[in-house]
Short mmCIF file of C-alpha atoms in Angstrom, two decimals:
data_model
loop_
_atom_site.label_atom_id
_atom_site.label_comp_id
_atom_site.label_asym_id
_atom_site.label_seq_id
_atom_site.Cartn_x
_atom_site.Cartn_y
_atom_site.Cartn_z
CA MET G 13 33.47 23.11 16.35
CA ARG G 14 30.91 25.90 15.83
CA ILE G 15 31.33 29.51 14.71
CA VAL G 16 28.56 32.17 14.49
CA LEU G 17 28.85 34.99 11.96
CA LEU G 18 27.44 37.85 14.00
CA GLY G 19 28.26 40.43 11.38
CA THR G 20 29.16 39.98 7.69
CA GLY G 21 29.18 43.51 6.29
CA GLY G 22 31.89 46.08 5.78
CA TYR G 23 32.25 49.81 6.36
CA HIS G 24 28.81 50.50 7.86
CA PRO G 25 25.71 48.47 8.75
CA ASN G 26 22.66 48.22 6.57
CA ASP G 27 19.32 46.53 7.03
CA ARG G 28 20.78 43.15 6.10
CA ARG G 29 24.29 43.10 7.55
CA HIS G 30 26.08 44.53 10.55
CA THR G 31 29.85 44.99 10.45
CA ALA G 32 32.47 42.40 11.31
CA CYS G 33 32.30 40.08 14.27
CA LEU G 34 32.68 36.30 14.43
CA MET G 35 32.31 34.21 17.58
CA LEU G 36 33.04 30.67 18.71
CA PRO G 37 30.62 30.56 21.67
CA GLU G 38 31.85 27.33 23.22
CA SER G 39 35.43 28.64 23.28
CA GLY G 40 34.81 32.29 24.08
CA VAL G 41 36.89 33.34 21.11
CA ILE G 42 35.78 36.38 19.06
CA PHE G 43 37.26 37.93 15.93
CA ASP G 44 36.71 41.73 15.55
CA ALA G 45 34.19 43.92 17.31
CA GLY G 46 32.11 45.72 14.71
CA THR G 47 28.55 46.93 15.06
CA SER G 48 27.32 43.33 15.37
CA PHE G 49 29.16 43.03 18.76
CA PHE G 50 25.89 43.94 20.44
CA ARG G 51 24.85 40.35 19.72
CA VAL G 52 27.64 38.78 21.75
CA PRO G 53 25.77 38.67 25.14
CA HIS G 54 23.00 36.49 23.55
CA HIS G 55 25.63 33.90 22.56
CA LEU G 56 27.77 33.85 25.72
CA GLN G 57 28.65 30.38 26.91
CA THR G 58 31.91 31.12 28.78
CA ARG G 59 32.94 33.37 31.62
CA ASP G 60 36.11 34.46 29.79
CA LEU G 61 36.46 35.95 26.37
CA GLN G 62 39.43 36.44 24.00
CA ILE G 63 38.85 39.09 21.35
CA PHE G 64 41.27 39.18 18.39
CA LEU G 65 41.21 42.41 16.38
CA THR G 66 42.35 42.50 12.77
CA HIS G 67 42.90 46.26 12.78
CA ALA G 68 41.47 49.46 14.26
CA HIS G 69 39.12 50.83 11.57
CA LEU G 70 35.85 51.80 13.11
CA ASP G 71 33.78 49.08 11.49
CA HIS G 72 35.91 46.49 13.33
CA ILE G 73 36.22 48.09 16.80
CA VAL G 74 33.18 50.29 17.58
CA GLY G 75 31.45 47.34 19.29
CA LEU G 76 34.02 47.41 22.08
CA SER G 77 32.02 50.30 23.42
CA PHE G 78 28.86 48.17 23.46
CA PHE G 79 30.00 45.73 26.16
CA LEU G 80 30.04 47.95 29.24
CA VAL G 81 26.77 46.65 30.73
CA PRO G 82 27.57 42.92 30.40
CA MET G 83 30.87 43.61 32.14
CA LEU G 84 29.37 45.77 34.94
CA THR G 85 26.65 43.22 35.60
CA GLY G 86 29.07 40.30 35.88
CA GLN G 87 28.05 38.29 32.80
CA VAL G 88 31.75 37.63 32.24
CA ASP G 89 34.83 37.41 34.45
CA SER G 90 37.47 38.61 32.04
CA VAL G 91 37.84 40.00 28.51
CA LYS G 92 41.26 40.00 26.85
CA VAL G 93 41.58 42.14 23.68
CA TYR G 94 44.48 41.20 21.38
CA GLY G 95 45.85 43.33 18.56
CA GLU G 96 48.89 45.11 17.26
CA ALA G 97 50.33 47.55 19.79
CA SER G 98 49.74 50.67 17.72
CA LYS G 99 46.12 49.67 17.06
CA LEU G 100 45.40 49.00 20.72
CA ALA G 101 46.90 52.37 21.71
CA ALA G 102 44.75 54.12 19.19
CA ILE G 103 41.61 52.42 20.52
CA GLN G 104 42.37 53.36 24.11
CA THR G 105 43.31 56.91 23.21
CA HIS G 106 40.54 57.76 20.76
CA LEU G 107 37.55 55.38 21.00
CA PHE G 108 37.68 55.52 24.80
CA SER G 109 38.65 59.14 25.16
CA ASP G 110 36.68 61.12 27.78
CA GLU G 111 34.98 63.14 25.02
CA ILE G 112 33.77 60.09 23.06
CA PHE G 113 33.17 57.23 25.53
CA PRO G 114 34.40 58.05 29.10
CA LEU G 115 33.71 54.65 30.68
CA LEU G 116 36.35 52.21 29.58
CA PRO G 117 35.20 48.62 30.22
CA ASP G 118 37.63 46.53 32.22
CA TYR G 119 39.36 45.07 29.23
CA GLU G 120 42.84 43.65 29.36
CA PHE G 121 44.60 44.87 26.23
CA ILE G 122 47.39 42.54 25.04
CA THR G 123 49.81 43.11 22.20
CA LEU G 124 49.70 40.09 19.88
CA PRO G 125 52.49 37.61 20.58
CA ASP G 126 53.59 35.14 17.85
CA THR G 127 51.06 32.58 19.06
CA VAL G 128 48.17 32.49 21.58
CA SER G 129 46.69 29.44 23.24
CA VAL G 130 42.90 29.23 22.96
CA PRO G 131 40.47 26.73 24.56
CA GLU G 132 40.18 23.16 23.34
CA GLN G 133 43.93 22.84 22.81
CA GLY G 134 43.96 25.43 20.03
CA THR G 135 46.85 27.56 18.87
CA LEU G 136 46.27 30.90 17.20
CA SER G 137 48.76 32.43 14.82
CA HIS G 138 48.60 35.58 12.69
CA ILE G 139 49.98 37.18 9.53
CA SER G 140 50.38 40.76 8.34
CA LEU G 141 48.01 41.75 5.49
CA GLU G 142 48.15 44.43 2.82
CA HIS G 143 45.55 47.13 3.74
CA PRO G 144 45.69 50.92 4.34
CA GLY G 145 46.82 51.32 7.94
CA GLY G 146 47.71 47.62 8.18
CA SER G 147 45.71 44.57 9.16
CA VAL G 148 46.33 41.02 10.38
CA GLY G 149 44.81 37.69 9.45
CA TYR G 150 44.28 34.85 11.90
CA ARG G 151 44.47 31.10 11.89
CA ILE G 152 43.55 28.67 14.68
CA ASP G 153 44.65 25.01 14.67
CA TRP G 154 43.03 22.53 17.05
CA PRO G 155 43.46 18.76 17.07
CA GLY G 156 41.29 17.75 14.13
CA HIS G 157 39.99 21.25 13.28
CA SER G 158 41.30 24.49 11.77
CA LEU G 159 40.05 27.81 10.52
CA ALA G 160 41.41 31.06 9.05
CA TYR G 161 39.89 34.49 9.12
CA ILE G 162 41.19 36.96 6.54
CA THR G 163 39.64 40.39 6.10
CA ASP G 164 40.47 43.82 4.82
CA THR G 165 43.19 42.93 2.41
CA SER G 166 44.01 42.85 -1.30
CA HIS G 167 45.94 40.25 -3.30
CA PRO G 168 44.77 37.10 -1.50
CA GLU G 169 47.47 34.98 -3.15
CA GLN G 170 49.98 36.58 -0.80
CA HIS G 171 48.69 34.55 2.17
CA LEU G 172 48.23 31.19 0.41
CA GLU G 173 50.74 29.37 2.61
CA PHE G 174 49.20 30.80 5.77
CA VAL G 175 45.71 29.42 5.04
CA LYS G 176 46.80 26.19 3.33
CA GLY G 177 44.67 23.18 4.31
CA VAL G 178 42.33 24.82 6.76
CA ASP G 179 38.92 23.23 7.20
CA LEU G 180 37.18 26.65 7.09
CA LEU G 181 38.37 29.80 5.36
CA ILE G 182 36.35 32.95 6.14
CA HIS G 183 37.56 35.57 3.73
CA GLU G 184 36.50 39.11 2.83
CA CYS G 185 34.97 39.63 -0.61
CA TYR G 186 33.91 43.26 -0.56
CA PHE G 187 33.53 43.62 -4.34
CA PRO G 188 32.43 41.52 -7.34
CA ASP G 189 34.89 41.15 -10.18
CA GLU G 190 33.30 44.00 -12.08
CA GLN G 191 34.67 46.37 -9.43
CA ALA G 192 38.23 44.92 -9.23
CA GLU G 193 39.63 48.42 -9.77
CA TRP G 194 37.95 49.61 -6.59
CA ALA G 195 39.29 46.59 -4.67
CA ASP G 196 42.85 47.60 -5.58
CA LYS G 197 42.22 51.27 -4.68
CA THR G 198 40.73 50.56 -1.29
CA GLY G 199 42.77 47.58 -0.18
CA HIS G 200 40.02 45.01 -0.40
CA SER G 201 39.39 41.79 -2.31
CA HIS G 202 37.09 40.70 -5.16
CA THR G 203 35.55 37.42 -6.03
CA THR G 204 37.85 35.54 -8.42
CA PRO G 205 41.16 35.87 -6.48
CA VAL G 206 39.51 34.83 -3.25
CA ALA G 207 38.04 31.71 -4.83
CA GLU G 208 41.37 30.94 -6.50
CA LEU G 209 43.03 31.18 -3.09
CA ALA G 210 40.61 28.68 -1.62
CA ARG G 211 41.21 26.29 -4.48
CA ASP G 212 44.98 26.60 -4.52
CA ALA G 213 45.22 26.35 -0.75
CA GLY G 214 43.12 23.19 -0.62
CA VAL G 215 40.74 24.44 2.11
CA GLY G 216 37.62 22.60 3.06
CA GLN G 217 35.06 25.35 2.78
CA LEU G 218 35.13 29.06 1.76
CA VAL G 219 32.76 31.63 3.34
CA LEU G 220 32.68 35.08 1.79
CA THR G 221 32.14 37.98 4.14
CA HIS G 222 32.78 41.70 4.71
CA ILE G 223 30.36 42.58 1.93
CA ASP G 224 29.95 46.10 0.46
CA PRO G 225 27.04 47.59 2.42
CA GLN G 226 25.79 49.37 -0.68
CA GLN G 227 24.83 45.95 -2.05
CA THR G 228 21.85 44.50 -0.23
CA GLY G 229 20.67 41.84 -2.69
CA ASP G 230 20.92 38.09 -2.45
CA ASP G 231 24.11 37.94 -4.61
CA PRO G 232 26.30 40.99 -4.08
CA VAL G 233 29.60 39.37 -5.19
CA GLY G 234 28.74 36.94 -8.01
CA ILE G 235 28.63 33.72 -6.01
CA GLU G 236 28.42 31.52 -9.10
CA VAL G 237 31.71 32.93 -10.32
CA ALA G 238 33.32 31.82 -7.06
CA GLN G 239 31.61 28.39 -7.07
CA LYS G 240 32.89 27.60 -10.61
CA ILE G 241 36.41 28.05 -9.31
CA PHE G 242 35.86 26.53 -5.84
CA PRO G 243 32.49 24.70 -5.56
CA ASN G 244 32.35 24.61 -1.78
CA THR G 245 31.86 28.38 -1.50
CA ILE G 246 28.97 30.10 0.32
CA LEU G 247 28.02 33.66 1.01
CA GLY G 248 28.08 34.51 4.68
CA GLU G 249 24.96 36.04 6.26
CA ASP G 250 24.43 37.58 9.69
CA LEU G 251 23.73 35.01 12.37
CA MET G 252 24.75 32.09 10.16
CA GLU G 253 26.14 29.20 12.20
CA LEU G 254 28.78 26.94 10.74
CA GLU G 255 30.14 23.57 11.91
CA PHE G 256 33.66 22.62 10.89
#
């Protein structure tokens, strides 16, 4: 199973990272639609897409307005956009208002049910997360493979049972430990609790993402701190491809 990290930054893009979007090209499954969504057409391998939104903050949805041309030119047959009902309504009302973006692509907006079937005999489930305005985390279980995507949340220990035992955990780590106070104020996570979650949940690999865009260096979160707690931790980078 392969996933491509199209965007690994938070809040706004910088020269190193675009905002959130992850894609499983062979399955046509996408998580979030941040500024990196412009990269989706290059990775298309299916005629149908399922997009799962964590919430409706701009850094996670603005890319929905980038996909008009691929849809008009027939590069895909269908695009289903899943999310909480209130978030989908806000997107349709505001992002695609006549004054902002008057040409709504032919998306099918679907309120998240308890579970969703995805290709390769996968089952997607979700959990509510603690974040201003609300957010959801996702997990997909296939025969022999599993992953969880958790972003825009604080207090990672709250979703330990949800991510337990996944082969791949992709989890936001907006701040290093030195800025833990800001993590609590903004509803984001910092390094040590995320690594402790991966250790306590017995996951296979931890990938840190949704990085503070003000930090553009090679180690914006203190990766060695995380690796001392959970050795199989890496820092996500734009266009990184992972097998799990």
